[in-house]
Amino acid sequence: MKNWPALLLRGRYLWLLFIAGGSVFMAWHAQKVEITQDFIKVVPKDDPDFIAYQNFTKEFGEDAATVVVAFTVPSDAPEKYWKSLKALVDTLKHLRGIERIFGLPTAVRPRWTGEKFEAEPLPLPKDSLSWAQLRHQNPLYHKLLWDSAGQSTLLFIQVDSLTLHTRAKHALIDSIQAICEKWGSQQNVEVHFAGVPYLRHYVAQLLPHELRIFIVASLLLTVLALLVYFRSWYAAVFPVVLLGLASLWTVGIIGLYGFKLTLLTALLPPVIIILGIPPSIYMLSDYHRLYVAKGNKIQAIQEMLRQLGIVTFMIHANTAFGFLTLYLTNVTPLQEFGLVAFWGTIATYFLTILLLPSFFMLLPEPKEKHLRHLTNRWVIRVVSWVGGVVEKRRSWIYGLTAALFIAGAGGVIRLKAVSYMADDLPSEARFLRDQAFFEERYGGTMPFEIVIEAKQPQGLRRLQVIRALSALQDSLARYPELARSLSIADLIKAGRQAFWGGTPQAYALPLPEELPALIRALRSHSQTIPLLGTLVDSAFQRTRITTFVKDIGSAQMPYLLQSVKKDIQATFREEAGRVHITGTTLIFLKAIDYLIDNLVWSLLATFLLIAFQMFFLYGSVRIMLISMAVNLLPLFLVAGLMGYMDMAVKPSTALIYEMAFGIVVDSAIHFLSSYQWYYRRHPIPERAAIVSIHHTGALISYTSFVLLMGFGIFIFSSFGGTRSLGILTAISLAIGFFSNIFLLPALLITFRQADEGTLRRTLRQVQARAHLRKGGDIPAKTHESRSES
């Protein structure tokens, strides 16, 4: 259909009406999109560790539902301080969404009446002496409710499940924080917060706010760059309006699928905006060039559509199918990201191909000042210099490429993969300061659970099992990464202490003849000892050792797990198979490994898919290999730079490779399409390459500059992931510019490879031989092919 541009332009009002209606429809679905209140579920449901964790939460509840608050204790804290703390707890209890609060004002200890155990509230200290006596007489709560020196005390605030998984948790945690900080200010003491719910809340409140600021700043810089180059408001505003609609449609697609907005899918609107900028610049600039050549607006727009329609489609198809490879992974969030990104990119193509020409038709013809960018002296000089280097100094290009490759290899060797629970937070973030406080005085703040299962019900009543629990806890106490642990063995020790009059020396494992009576007494009065129900099931067959671990990262965690497993094996021996490590921290770090592995495989799949598209487009194995090697160089050098800068491979950086690869390949497609067009008319590789540099060099240069401006603003972000997005993508663009404007044409000239390629030339030769057998003449085109060789 050679007349499809004319048909498209004649239906411009219909397209505008269709897009307006579609935008309203997408906006309606976009407003229904909710932000997920959970960690991204990356680990597959059939993973053994995930199944074990699900069973743990069903039995003992969620381990990631506790907000921990620490208050410093003055050295001479009066009774008034402790009564005020109790009043604070009473106030917090009335907040909707709090299930229970565990702290010194609510803690109890068992008391033996001579016939049964009763729960006795811990007495509130009256002065520093009674505070020291309380700590000495209650070893059960040592380093659990107070630190070793008695300089701080903790409150464990349990959030109910309904609130934890809804937006209501943010309002609740804001209220907890405000009330506690007001109390701390009144008492003139420090207040610190920790816990997984608080971490989620902190990130969810801070990151979207900063992203909005930087997205707006990125768009403003992009508009400014377009305005400076094209000297026209419509040239600057309309592409951004178009991409704003593309962003709206992307969020609408999330709503259409019923997905929730995660930290991954939240990146899609700005990514779609930035990826849609190059095609808009190409179409606008080509429209101006053709308008100068033809002197007629309609003819210029139609010719622009003929020349760039298929190229723009290939650029968007490369990006879209690259994203779609994420759907092949076994990770639900990546599948959602890939699916939405695919349709968002396709939608961007149709919006671009329908809206921009329609805008051009509705606007007046370009004026002379709008066309000055085509004859900019500085741009022409730079492009001419690039052409001269490619034509006469290719050895310089190859030498620089080899030097960069060697330097990059040194950095790649240093590259490491590590992630943290509190990853990418600003170094000055309050959460990190609070986390350091907890880790120094109490150990970790991230959940770490060990589940022990007896062979049969009532199996935990055996003294051998209780001793094994206590021995394993003693082993865990030797790890500086772990906080004080708690198990049913500690409650039995406290029960024995109460049985012998409360003397601290009696806080020890019971004798064989004492154990049955202690367990019977504890079980019959479990309602008076709340901790018991959270540590063991009703059948006395499954129990847990609960503790917290420092945020040591995914690199160190495997060593800690391996060491703890050795302790489990040494302690439980043949029963070690019934002991499992679980908890939110373990699942989160395993999810990181799954995410990175799947992103790597997705990147490989993207590489193979784009390689196939290059081969299909140009029919040449050699051009396919050249173009792919040229565009892998930026990724390799960025990986090397990450190694030198000690930037770890993690989800926030691994995802950048996928995006950067798509951007640099777009420039390659644009250059090769121009090269092919010129070569078909002038079959001399040197001439086609140099002319293509003059034709596309300015556009590729300026597009790279605009994208650098758009991404570069993210360098100033305080979030590590957002800052990495800016740094690594900007570097990828800079190296991609060198690869596509210097290295790609140099290799095309060196290898003397026509864009029609080996496959099509071979097919013509086969057809020529068949023609000769029939007694005909060799077609002229085949003579050309032989002369090319």
mmCIF file of C-alpha atoms in Angstrom, residues 39-40 42-43 199 419-423 551 554 583-594 651:
data_model
loop_
_atom_site.group_PDB
_atom_site.id
_atom_site.type_symbol
_atom_site.label_atom_id
_atom_site.label_comp_id
_atom_site.label_asym_id
_atom_site.label_seq_id
_atom_site.Cartn_x
_atom_site.Cartn_y
_atom_site.Cartn_z
ATOM 1 C CA PHE A 39 7.022 -6.977 48.970
ATOM 2 C CA ILE A 40 7.230 -8.015 45.327
ATOM 3 C CA VAL A 42 9.311 -13.029 43.138
ATOM 4 C CA VAL A 43 9.915 -16.518 44.524
ATOM 5 C CA LEU A 199 10.860 -0.101 56.158
ATOM 6 C CA SER A 419 21.441 -6.694 47.653
ATOM 7 C CA TYR A 420 20.131 -5.547 51.010
ATOM 8 C CA MET A 421 16.716 -5.365 52.592
ATOM 9 C CA ALA A 422 17.182 -1.606 52.970
ATOM 10 C CA ASP A 423 18.773 -1.223 49.537
ATOM 11 C CA ASP A 551 20.927 -6.464 57.128
ATOM 12 C CA SER A 554 22.772 -11.298 49.883
ATOM 13 C CA GLY A 583 11.506 -16.019 57.657
ATOM 14 C CA THR A 584 10.910 -12.884 55.605
ATOM 15 C CA THR A 585 14.618 -12.076 55.319
ATOM 16 C CA LEU A 586 15.489 -15.456 53.804
ATOM 17 C CA ILE A 587 12.616 -15.254 51.297
ATOM 18 C CA PHE A 588 13.465 -11.668 50.365
ATOM 19 C CA LEU A 589 17.118 -12.417 49.641
ATOM 20 C CA LYS A 590 16.176 -15.546 47.717
ATOM 21 C CA ALA A 591 13.795 -13.392 45.696
ATOM 22 C CA ILE A 592 16.715 -11.111 44.809
ATOM 23 C CA ASP A 593 18.660 -14.091 43.441
ATOM 24 C CA TYR A 594 15.632 -15.205 41.404
ATOM 25 C CA PRO A 651 17.537 -5.626 40.470
#
